[in-house]
mmCIF file of C-alpha atoms in Angstrom:
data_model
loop_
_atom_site.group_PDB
_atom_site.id
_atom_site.type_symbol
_atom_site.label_atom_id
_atom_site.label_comp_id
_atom_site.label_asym_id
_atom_site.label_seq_id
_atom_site.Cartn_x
_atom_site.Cartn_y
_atom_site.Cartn_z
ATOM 1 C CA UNK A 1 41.828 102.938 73.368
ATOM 2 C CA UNK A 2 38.242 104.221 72.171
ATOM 3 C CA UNK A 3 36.066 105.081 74.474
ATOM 4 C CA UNK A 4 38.640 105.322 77.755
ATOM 5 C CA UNK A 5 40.022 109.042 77.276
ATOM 6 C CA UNK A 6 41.194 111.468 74.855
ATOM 7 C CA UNK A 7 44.763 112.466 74.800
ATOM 8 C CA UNK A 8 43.865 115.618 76.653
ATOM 9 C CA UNK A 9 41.727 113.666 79.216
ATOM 10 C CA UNK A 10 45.021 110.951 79.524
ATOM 11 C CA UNK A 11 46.930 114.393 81.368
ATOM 12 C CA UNK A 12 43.705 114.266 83.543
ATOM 13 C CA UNK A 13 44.431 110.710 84.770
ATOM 14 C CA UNK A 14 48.476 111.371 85.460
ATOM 15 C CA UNK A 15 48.039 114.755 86.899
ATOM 16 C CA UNK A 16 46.793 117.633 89.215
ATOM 17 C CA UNK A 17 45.681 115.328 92.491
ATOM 18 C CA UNK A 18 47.986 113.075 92.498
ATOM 19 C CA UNK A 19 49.695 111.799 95.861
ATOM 20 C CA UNK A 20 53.255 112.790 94.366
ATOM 21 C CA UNK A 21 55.719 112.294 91.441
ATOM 22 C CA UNK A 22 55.535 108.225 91.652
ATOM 23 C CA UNK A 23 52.482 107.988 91.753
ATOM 24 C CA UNK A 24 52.095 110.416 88.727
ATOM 25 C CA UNK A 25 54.960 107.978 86.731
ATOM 26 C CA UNK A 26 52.829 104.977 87.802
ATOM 27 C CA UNK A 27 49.806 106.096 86.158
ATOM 28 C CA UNK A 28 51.968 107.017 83.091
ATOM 29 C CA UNK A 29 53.178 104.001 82.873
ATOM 30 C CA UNK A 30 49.810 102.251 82.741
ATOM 31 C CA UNK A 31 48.049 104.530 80.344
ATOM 32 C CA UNK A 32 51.128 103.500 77.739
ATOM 33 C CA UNK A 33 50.606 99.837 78.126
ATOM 34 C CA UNK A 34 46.960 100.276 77.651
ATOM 35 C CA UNK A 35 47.402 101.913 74.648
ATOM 36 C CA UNK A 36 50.053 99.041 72.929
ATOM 37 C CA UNK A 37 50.802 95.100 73.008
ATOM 38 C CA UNK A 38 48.537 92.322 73.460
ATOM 39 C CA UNK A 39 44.469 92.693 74.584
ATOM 40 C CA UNK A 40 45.296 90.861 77.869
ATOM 41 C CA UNK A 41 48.080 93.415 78.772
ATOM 42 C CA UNK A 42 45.775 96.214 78.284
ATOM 43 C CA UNK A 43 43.110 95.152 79.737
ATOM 44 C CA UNK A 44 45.217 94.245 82.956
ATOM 45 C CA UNK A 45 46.651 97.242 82.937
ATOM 46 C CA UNK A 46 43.531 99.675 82.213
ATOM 47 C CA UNK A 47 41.981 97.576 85.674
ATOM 48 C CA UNK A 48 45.281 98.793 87.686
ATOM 49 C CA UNK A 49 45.016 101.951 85.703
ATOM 50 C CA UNK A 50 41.292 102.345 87.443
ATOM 51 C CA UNK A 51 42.138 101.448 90.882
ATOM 52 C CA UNK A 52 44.662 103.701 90.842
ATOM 53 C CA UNK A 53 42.433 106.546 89.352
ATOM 54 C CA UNK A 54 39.747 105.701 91.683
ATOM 55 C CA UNK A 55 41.788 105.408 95.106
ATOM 56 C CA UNK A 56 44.545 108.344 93.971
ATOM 57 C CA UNK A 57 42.874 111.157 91.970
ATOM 58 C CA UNK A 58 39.240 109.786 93.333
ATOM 59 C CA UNK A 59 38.140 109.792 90.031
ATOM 60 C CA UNK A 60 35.226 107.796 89.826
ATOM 61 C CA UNK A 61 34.030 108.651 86.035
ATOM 62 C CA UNK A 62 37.518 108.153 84.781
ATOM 63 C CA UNK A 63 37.811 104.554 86.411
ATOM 64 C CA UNK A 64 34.365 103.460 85.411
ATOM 65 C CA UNK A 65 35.602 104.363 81.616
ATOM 66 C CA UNK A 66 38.688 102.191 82.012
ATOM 67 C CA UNK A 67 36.514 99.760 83.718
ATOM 68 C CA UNK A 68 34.263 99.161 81.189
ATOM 69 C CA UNK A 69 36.734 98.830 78.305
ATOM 70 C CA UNK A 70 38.375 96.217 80.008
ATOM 71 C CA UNK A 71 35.051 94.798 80.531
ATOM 72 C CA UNK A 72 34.520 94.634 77.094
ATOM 73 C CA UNK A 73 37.728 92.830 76.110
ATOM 74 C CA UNK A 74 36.054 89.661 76.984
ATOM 75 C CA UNK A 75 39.612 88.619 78.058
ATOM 76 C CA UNK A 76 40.180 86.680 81.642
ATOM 77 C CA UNK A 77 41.079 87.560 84.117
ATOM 78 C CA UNK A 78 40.674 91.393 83.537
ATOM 79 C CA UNK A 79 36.869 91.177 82.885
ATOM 80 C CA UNK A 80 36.165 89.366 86.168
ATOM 81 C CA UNK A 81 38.320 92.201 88.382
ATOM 82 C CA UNK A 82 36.859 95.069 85.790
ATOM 83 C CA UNK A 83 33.341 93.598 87.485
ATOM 84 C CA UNK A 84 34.897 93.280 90.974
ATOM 85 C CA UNK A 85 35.656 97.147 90.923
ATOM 86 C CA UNK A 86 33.170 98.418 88.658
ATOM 87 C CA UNK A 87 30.834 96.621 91.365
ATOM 88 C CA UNK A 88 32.211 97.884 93.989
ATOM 89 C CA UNK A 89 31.763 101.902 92.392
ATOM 90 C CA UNK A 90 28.415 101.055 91.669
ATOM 91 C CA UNK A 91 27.551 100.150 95.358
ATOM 92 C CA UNK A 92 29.029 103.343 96.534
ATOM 93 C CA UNK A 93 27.598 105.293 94.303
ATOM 94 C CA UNK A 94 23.982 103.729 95.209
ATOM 95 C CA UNK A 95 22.870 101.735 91.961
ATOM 96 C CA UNK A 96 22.680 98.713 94.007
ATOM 97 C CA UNK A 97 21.028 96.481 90.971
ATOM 98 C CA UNK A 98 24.064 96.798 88.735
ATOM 99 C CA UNK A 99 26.039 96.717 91.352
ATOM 100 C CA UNK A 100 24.855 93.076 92.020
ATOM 101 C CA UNK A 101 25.236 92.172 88.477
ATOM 102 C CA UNK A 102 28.602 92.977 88.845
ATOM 103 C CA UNK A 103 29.527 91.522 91.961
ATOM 104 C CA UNK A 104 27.645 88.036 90.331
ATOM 105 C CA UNK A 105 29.988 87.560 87.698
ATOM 106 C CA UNK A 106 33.422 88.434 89.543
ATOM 107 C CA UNK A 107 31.715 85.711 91.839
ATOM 108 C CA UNK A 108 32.664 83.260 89.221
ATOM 109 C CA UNK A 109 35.884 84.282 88.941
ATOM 110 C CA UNK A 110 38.610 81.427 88.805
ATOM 111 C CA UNK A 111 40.933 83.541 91.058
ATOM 112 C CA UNK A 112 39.930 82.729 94.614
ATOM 113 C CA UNK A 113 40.841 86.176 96.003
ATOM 114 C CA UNK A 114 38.423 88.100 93.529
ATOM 115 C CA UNK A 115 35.833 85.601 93.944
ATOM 116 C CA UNK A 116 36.206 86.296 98.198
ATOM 117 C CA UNK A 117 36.430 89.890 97.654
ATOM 118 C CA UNK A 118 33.106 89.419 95.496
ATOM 119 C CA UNK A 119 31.242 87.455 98.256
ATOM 120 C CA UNK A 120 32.070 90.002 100.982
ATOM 121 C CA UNK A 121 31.278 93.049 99.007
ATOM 122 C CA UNK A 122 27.680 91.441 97.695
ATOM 123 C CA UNK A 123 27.383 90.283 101.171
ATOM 124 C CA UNK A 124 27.092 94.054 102.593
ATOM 125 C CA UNK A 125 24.902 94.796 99.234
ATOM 126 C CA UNK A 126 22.499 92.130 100.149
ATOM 127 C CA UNK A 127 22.349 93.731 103.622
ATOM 128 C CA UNK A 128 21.273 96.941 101.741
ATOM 129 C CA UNK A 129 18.684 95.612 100.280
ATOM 130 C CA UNK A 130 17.356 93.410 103.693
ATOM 131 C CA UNK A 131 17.945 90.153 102.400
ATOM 132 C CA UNK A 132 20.184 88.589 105.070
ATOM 133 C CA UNK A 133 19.743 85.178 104.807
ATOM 134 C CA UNK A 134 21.305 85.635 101.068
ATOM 135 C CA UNK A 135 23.556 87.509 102.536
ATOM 136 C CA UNK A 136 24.904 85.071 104.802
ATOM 137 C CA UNK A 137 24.784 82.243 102.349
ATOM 138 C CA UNK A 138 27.207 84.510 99.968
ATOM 139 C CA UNK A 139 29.981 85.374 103.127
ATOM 140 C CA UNK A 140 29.937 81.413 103.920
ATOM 141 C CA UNK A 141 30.385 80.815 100.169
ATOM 142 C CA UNK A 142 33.916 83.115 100.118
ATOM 143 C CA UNK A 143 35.119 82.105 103.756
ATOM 144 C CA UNK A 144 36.145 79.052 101.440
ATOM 145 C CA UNK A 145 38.115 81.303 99.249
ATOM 146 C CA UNK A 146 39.450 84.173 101.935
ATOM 147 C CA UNK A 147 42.327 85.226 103.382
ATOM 148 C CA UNK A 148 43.706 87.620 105.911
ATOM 149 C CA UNK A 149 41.932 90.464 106.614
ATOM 150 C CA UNK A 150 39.337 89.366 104.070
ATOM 151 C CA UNK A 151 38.651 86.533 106.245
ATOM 152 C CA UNK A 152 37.836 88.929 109.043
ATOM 153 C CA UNK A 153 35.010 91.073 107.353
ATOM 154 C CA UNK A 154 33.583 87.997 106.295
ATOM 155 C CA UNK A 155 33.325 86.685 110.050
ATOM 156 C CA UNK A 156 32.451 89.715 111.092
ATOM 157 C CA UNK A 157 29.370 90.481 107.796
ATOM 158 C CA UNK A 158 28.121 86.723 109.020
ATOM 159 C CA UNK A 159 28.322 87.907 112.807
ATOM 160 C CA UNK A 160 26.387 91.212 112.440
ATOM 161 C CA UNK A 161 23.842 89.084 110.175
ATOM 162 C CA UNK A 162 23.556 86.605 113.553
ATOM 163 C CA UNK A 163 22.984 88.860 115.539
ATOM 164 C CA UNK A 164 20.088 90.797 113.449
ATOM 165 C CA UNK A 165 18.515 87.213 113.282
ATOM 166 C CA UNK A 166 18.725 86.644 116.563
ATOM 167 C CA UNK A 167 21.287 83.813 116.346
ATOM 168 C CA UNK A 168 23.391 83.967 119.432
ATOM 169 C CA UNK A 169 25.561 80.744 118.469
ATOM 170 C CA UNK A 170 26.315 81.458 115.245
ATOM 171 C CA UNK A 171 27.310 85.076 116.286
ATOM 172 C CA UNK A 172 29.981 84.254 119.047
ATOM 173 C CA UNK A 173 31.062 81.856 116.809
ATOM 174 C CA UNK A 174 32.222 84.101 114.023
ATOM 175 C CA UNK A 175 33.207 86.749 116.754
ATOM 176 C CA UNK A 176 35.859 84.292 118.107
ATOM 177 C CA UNK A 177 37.310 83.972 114.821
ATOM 178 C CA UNK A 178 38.252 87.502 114.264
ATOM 179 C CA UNK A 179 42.285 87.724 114.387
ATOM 180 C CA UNK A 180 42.366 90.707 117.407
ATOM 181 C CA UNK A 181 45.381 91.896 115.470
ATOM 182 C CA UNK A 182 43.949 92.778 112.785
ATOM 183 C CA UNK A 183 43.502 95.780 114.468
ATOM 184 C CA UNK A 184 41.810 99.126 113.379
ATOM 185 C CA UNK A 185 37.904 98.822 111.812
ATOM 186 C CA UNK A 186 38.106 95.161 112.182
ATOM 187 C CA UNK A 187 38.991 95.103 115.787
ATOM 188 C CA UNK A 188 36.663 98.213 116.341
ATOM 189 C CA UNK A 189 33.574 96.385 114.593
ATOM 190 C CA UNK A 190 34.015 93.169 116.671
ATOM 191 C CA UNK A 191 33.874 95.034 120.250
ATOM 192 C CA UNK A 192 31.150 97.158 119.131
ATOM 193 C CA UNK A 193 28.869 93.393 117.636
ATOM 194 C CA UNK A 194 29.844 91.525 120.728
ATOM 195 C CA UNK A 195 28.373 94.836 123.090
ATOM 196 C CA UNK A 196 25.281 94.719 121.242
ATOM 197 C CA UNK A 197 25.094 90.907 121.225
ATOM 198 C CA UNK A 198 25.865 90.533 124.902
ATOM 199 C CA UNK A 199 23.634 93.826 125.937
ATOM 200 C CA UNK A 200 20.343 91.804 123.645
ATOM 201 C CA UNK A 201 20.952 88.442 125.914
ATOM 202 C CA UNK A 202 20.771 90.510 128.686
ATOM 203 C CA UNK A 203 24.679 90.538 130.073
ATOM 204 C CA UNK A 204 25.087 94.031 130.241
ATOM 205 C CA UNK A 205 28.500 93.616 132.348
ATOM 206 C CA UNK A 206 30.095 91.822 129.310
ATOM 207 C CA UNK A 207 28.752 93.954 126.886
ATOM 208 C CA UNK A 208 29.861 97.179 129.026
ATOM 209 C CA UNK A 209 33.649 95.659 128.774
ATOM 210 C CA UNK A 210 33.321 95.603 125.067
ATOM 211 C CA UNK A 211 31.758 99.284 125.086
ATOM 212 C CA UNK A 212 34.811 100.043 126.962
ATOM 213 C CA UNK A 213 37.527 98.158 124.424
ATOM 214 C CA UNK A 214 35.776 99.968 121.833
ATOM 215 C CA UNK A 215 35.807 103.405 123.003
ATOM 216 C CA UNK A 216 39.708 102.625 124.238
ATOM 217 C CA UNK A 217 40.254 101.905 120.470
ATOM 218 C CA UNK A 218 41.373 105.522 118.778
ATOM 219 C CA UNK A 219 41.760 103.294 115.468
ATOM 220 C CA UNK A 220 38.250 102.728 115.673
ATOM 221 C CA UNK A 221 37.035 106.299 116.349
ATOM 222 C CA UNK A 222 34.679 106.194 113.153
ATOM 223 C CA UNK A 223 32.505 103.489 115.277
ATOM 224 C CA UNK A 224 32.664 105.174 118.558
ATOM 225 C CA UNK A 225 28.671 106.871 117.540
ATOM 226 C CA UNK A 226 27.385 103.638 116.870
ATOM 227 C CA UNK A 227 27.860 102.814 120.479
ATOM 228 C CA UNK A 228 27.337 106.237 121.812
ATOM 229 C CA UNK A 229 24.158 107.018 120.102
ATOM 230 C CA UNK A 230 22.230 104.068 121.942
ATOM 231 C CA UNK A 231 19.639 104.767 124.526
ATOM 232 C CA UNK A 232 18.948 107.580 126.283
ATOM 233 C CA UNK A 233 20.941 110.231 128.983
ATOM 234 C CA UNK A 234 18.453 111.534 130.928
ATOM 235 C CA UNK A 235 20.503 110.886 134.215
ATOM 236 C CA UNK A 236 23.727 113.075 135.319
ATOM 237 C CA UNK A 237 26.163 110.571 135.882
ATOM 238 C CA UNK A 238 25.081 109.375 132.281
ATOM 239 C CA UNK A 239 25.128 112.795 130.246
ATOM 240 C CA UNK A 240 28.522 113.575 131.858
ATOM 241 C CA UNK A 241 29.337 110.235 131.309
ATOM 242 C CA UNK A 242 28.206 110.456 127.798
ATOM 243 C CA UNK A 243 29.297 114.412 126.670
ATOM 244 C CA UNK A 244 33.186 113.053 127.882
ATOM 245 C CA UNK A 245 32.792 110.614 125.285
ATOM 246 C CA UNK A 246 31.968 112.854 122.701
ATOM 247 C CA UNK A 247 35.025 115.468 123.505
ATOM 248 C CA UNK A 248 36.934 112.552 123.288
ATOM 249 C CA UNK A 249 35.342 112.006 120.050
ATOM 250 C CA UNK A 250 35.764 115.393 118.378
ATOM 251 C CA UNK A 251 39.475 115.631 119.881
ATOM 252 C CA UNK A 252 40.394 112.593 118.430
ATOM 253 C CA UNK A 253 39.490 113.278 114.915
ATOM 254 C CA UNK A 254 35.953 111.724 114.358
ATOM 255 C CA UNK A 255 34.388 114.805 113.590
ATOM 256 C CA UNK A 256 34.518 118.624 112.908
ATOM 257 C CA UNK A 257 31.992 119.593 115.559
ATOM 258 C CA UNK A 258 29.216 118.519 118.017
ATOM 259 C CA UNK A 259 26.210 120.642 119.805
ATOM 260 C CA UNK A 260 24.372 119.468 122.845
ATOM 261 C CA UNK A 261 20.816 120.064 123.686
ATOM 262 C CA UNK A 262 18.049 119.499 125.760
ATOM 263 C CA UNK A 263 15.639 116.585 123.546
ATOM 264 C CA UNK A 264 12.643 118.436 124.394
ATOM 265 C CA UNK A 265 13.692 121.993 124.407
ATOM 266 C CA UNK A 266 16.346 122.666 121.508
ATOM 267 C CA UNK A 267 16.747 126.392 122.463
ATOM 268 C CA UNK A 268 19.032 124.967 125.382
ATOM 269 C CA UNK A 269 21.960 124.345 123.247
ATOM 270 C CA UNK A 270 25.731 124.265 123.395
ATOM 271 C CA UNK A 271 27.856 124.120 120.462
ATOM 272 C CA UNK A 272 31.688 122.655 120.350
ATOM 273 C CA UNK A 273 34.191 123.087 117.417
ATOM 274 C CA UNK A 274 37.536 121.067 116.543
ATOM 275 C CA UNK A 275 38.743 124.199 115.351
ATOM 276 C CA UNK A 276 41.799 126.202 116.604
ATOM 277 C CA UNK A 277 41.362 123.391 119.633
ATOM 278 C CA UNK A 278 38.445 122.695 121.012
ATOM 279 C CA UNK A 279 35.821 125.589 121.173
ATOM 280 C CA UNK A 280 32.206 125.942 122.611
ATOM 281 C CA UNK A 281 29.426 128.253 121.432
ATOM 282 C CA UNK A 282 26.701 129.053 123.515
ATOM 283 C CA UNK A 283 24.180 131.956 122.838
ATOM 284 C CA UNK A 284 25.088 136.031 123.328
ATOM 285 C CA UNK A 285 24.275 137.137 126.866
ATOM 286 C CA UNK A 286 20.564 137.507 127.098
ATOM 287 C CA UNK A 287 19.520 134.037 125.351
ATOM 288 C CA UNK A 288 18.441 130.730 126.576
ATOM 289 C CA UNK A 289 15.116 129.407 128.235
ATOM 290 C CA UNK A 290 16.306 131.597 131.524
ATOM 291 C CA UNK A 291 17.828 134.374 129.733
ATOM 292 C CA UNK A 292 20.885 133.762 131.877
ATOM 293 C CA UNK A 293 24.272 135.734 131.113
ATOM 294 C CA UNK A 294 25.852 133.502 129.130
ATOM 295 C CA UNK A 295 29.074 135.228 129.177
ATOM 296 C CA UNK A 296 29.407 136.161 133.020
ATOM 297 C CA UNK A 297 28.483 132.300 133.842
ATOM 298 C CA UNK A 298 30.807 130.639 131.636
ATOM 299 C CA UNK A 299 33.496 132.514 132.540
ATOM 300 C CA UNK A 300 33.053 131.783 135.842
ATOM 301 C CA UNK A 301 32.767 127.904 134.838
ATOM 302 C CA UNK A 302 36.523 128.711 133.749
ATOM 303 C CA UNK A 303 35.550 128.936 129.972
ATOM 304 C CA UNK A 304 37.701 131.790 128.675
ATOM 305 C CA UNK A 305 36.016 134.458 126.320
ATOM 306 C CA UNK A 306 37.300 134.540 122.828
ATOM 307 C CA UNK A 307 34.458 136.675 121.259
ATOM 308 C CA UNK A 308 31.980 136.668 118.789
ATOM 309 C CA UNK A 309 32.068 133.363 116.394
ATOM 310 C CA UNK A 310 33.638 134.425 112.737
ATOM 311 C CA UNK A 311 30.919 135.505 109.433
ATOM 312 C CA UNK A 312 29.927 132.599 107.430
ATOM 313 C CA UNK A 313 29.439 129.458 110.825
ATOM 314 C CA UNK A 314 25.424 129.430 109.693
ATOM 315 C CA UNK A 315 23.335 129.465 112.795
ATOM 316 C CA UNK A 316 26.592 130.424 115.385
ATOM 317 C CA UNK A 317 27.160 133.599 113.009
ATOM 318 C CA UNK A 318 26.044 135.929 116.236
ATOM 319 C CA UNK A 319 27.200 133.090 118.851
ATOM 320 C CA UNK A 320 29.870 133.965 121.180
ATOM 321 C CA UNK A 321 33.126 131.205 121.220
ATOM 322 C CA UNK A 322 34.820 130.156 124.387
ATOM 323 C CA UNK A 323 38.221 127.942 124.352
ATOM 324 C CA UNK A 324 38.471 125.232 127.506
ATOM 325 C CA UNK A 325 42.381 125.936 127.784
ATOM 326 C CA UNK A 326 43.751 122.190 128.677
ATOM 327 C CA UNK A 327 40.809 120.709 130.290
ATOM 328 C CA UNK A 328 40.377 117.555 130.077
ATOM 329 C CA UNK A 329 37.334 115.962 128.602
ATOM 330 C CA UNK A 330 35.480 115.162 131.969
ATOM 331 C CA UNK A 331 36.113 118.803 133.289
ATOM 332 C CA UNK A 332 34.651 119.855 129.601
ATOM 333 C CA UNK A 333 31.799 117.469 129.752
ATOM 334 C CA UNK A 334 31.049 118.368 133.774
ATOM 335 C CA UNK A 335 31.428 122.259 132.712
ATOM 336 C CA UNK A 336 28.887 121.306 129.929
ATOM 337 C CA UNK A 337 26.141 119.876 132.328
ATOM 338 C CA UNK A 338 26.505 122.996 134.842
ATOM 339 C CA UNK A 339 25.716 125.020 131.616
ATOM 340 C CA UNK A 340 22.540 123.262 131.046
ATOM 341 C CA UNK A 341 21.388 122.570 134.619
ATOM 342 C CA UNK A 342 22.475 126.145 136.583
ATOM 343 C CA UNK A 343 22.561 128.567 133.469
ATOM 344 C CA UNK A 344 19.716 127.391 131.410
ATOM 345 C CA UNK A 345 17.889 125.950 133.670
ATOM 346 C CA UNK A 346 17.327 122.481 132.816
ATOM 347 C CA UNK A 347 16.325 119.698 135.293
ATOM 348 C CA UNK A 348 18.067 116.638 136.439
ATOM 349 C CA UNK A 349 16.518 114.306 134.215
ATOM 350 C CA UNK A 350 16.602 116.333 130.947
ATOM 351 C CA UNK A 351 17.437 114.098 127.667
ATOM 352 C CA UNK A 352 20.829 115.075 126.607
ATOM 353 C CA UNK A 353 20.395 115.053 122.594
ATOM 354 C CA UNK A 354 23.497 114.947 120.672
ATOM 355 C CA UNK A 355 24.082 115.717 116.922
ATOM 356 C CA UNK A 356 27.610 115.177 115.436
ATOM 357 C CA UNK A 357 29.189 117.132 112.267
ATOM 358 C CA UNK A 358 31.872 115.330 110.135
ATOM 359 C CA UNK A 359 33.578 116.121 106.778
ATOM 360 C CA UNK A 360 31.013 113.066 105.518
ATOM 361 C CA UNK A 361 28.511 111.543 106.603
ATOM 362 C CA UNK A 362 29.969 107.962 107.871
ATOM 363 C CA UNK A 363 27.792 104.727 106.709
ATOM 364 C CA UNK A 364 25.404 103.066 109.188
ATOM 365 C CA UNK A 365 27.315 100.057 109.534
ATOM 366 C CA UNK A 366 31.258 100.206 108.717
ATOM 367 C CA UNK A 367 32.097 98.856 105.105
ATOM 368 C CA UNK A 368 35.117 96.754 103.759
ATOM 369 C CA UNK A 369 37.651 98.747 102.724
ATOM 370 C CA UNK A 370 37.386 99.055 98.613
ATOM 371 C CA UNK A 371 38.880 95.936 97.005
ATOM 372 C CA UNK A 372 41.996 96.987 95.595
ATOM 373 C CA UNK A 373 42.988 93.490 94.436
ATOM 374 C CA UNK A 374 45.219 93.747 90.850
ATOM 375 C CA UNK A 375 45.913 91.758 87.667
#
């Protein structure tokens, strides 16, 4: 197979990375049959070969080769998947143009699943590039040829595209048709539209219920700062209300680590780590607005002392760490606030600012998994 890999680049595909010994005999197996037999075997199986390359070994250069070989066959109904998934790396990678051109010809497919799959994923392209009303016209287009959990993103891509338009109807509609068991994203996604849907008509009590099925939701955790990044927490009850959330947040997985500050002055700042349990760093005695002592204060909050924050944490290099033992996230969060208010000073109505650090930075609005639909 010109132009897909060398021999020496074929040990690349099967080997270091891979999720195990199967998975390593699967890819194997598919590099032989691209190699031998008829055009429309190889080019079926360099398209598995990809998906598996892109989704085991996260090999994006290696499945875009295999890609566009089996692009170049010409042969059905490879080319029209090769363009599916070749799309699909394109969007994530940012070239949004080819991406489209892609995701318009596995549109055509005769296979009603790629087509679907095609519709939903240039549906969240078009959203990219802030052309919703082609957007929606593309998810109704594939709600004619989905299934399953395909079905759901595409209610739930015409949804979100309601309510950015301001089309209430249309919106619950396509909320109501989201199978709750789905589960997971899906599920997660659909509390967190109807909240903002409900909060814009001006129900807040319904869309506070769906805050609350949301944040209930530990399958969802990824979407749990779209909803708490929303409006403001200059109130107690609200940045107690708000910092629990956010422990819950960290200790559930969503991120590596959070710090809380005051909006308006950043030198007030508390910093909590995921690491070796859940951590907070706070400046060395002496530091702070009030140059309180840090140490002495804390430890009377019940934070226990575990000394200075290891070489190479950037700006908490000369921090000092404290661990919160087994409190819970509202004792954390309410230990929090008497940190900002009695130690450094801060008044009632300070603006609680919150910034979040994760392995990678999540996408503004979730995306459909990657299609991982086969010959």
């Amino acid at each position: 197979m010109a132009g897909v890999a060398t021999n020496g680049e074929a040990d690349v595909l099967v080997g270091s990375g891979a999720a195990g010994a199967d998975a390593d005999g699967a890819r194997r197996a598919l590099w032989e049959r691209t190699r031998e037999g008829p055009v429309a075997e190889r080019a079926a199986a360099a398209v598995a070969l990809a998906v598996s390359v892109r989704d085991g070994l996260r090999d994006h250069r290696q499945a875009r080769a295999l890609l566009d070989w089996a692009v170049g066959t010409g042969v059905e109904p490879a080319v029209a998947l090769a363009h599916l998934h070749r799309g699909h790396l394109n969007q994530v990678e940012g070239q949004l143009q080819p991406a489209r051109s892609d995701l318009d010809v596995a549109l055509r497919s005769v296979d009603p699943r790629c087509a679907a799959l095609a519709a939903l994923h240039l549906g969240w392209l078009l959203v990219d590039l802030r052309d919703d009303r082609t957007a929606w016209s593309r998810y109704e287009w594939g709600l004619g040829r989905a299934e399953g959990a395909v079905r759901d993103w595409l209610h739930l891509g015409l949804a979100a595209t309601a309510v950015r338009l301001g089309w209430v109807p249309q919106a619950q509609g396509h909320l109501s048709r989201v199978d709750p068991a789905t589960g997971g994203l899906v599920a997660g996604y659909a509390a967190l539209l109807s909240g903002r849907l409900y909060r814009t008509i001006g129900q807040p009590e319904l869309a506070a219920g769906y805050d609350q099925r949301l944040l209930a939701d530990v399958g969802a955790v990824g979407l749990w700062p779209a909803l708490l990044d929303q409006g403001r927490a200059n109130r107690v009850d609200l940045r107690i209300w708000r910092m629990a959330q956010w422990v819950r947040w960290l200790r559930a997985g969503g991120g590596t680590g959070l710090r809380f500050a005051d909006r308006r002055h950043p030198d007030a700042l508390l910093v909590l780590s995921a690491e070796a349990g859940l951590t907070v760093g706070t400046v060395p005695p002496g530091g702070g607005r009030r140059r309180f002592d840090s140490a002495a204060y804390l430890t009377g909050l019940g934070f226990e002392l575990l000394g200075p924050a290891p070489a190479g944490n950037g700006p908490t290099d000369s921090w000092l760490c404290w661990t919160v033992g087994d409190a819970d996230d509202e004792t954390v969060a309410m230990t929090c606030e008497s940190a900002f208010t009695s130690g450094f000073g801060r008044k009632d109505d300070f603006d609680l600012a919150v910034t979040r650090e994760t392995a990678g930075e999540p996408p503004p609005v979730p995306r459909p998994p990657a299609p991982d639909l086969l010959p």
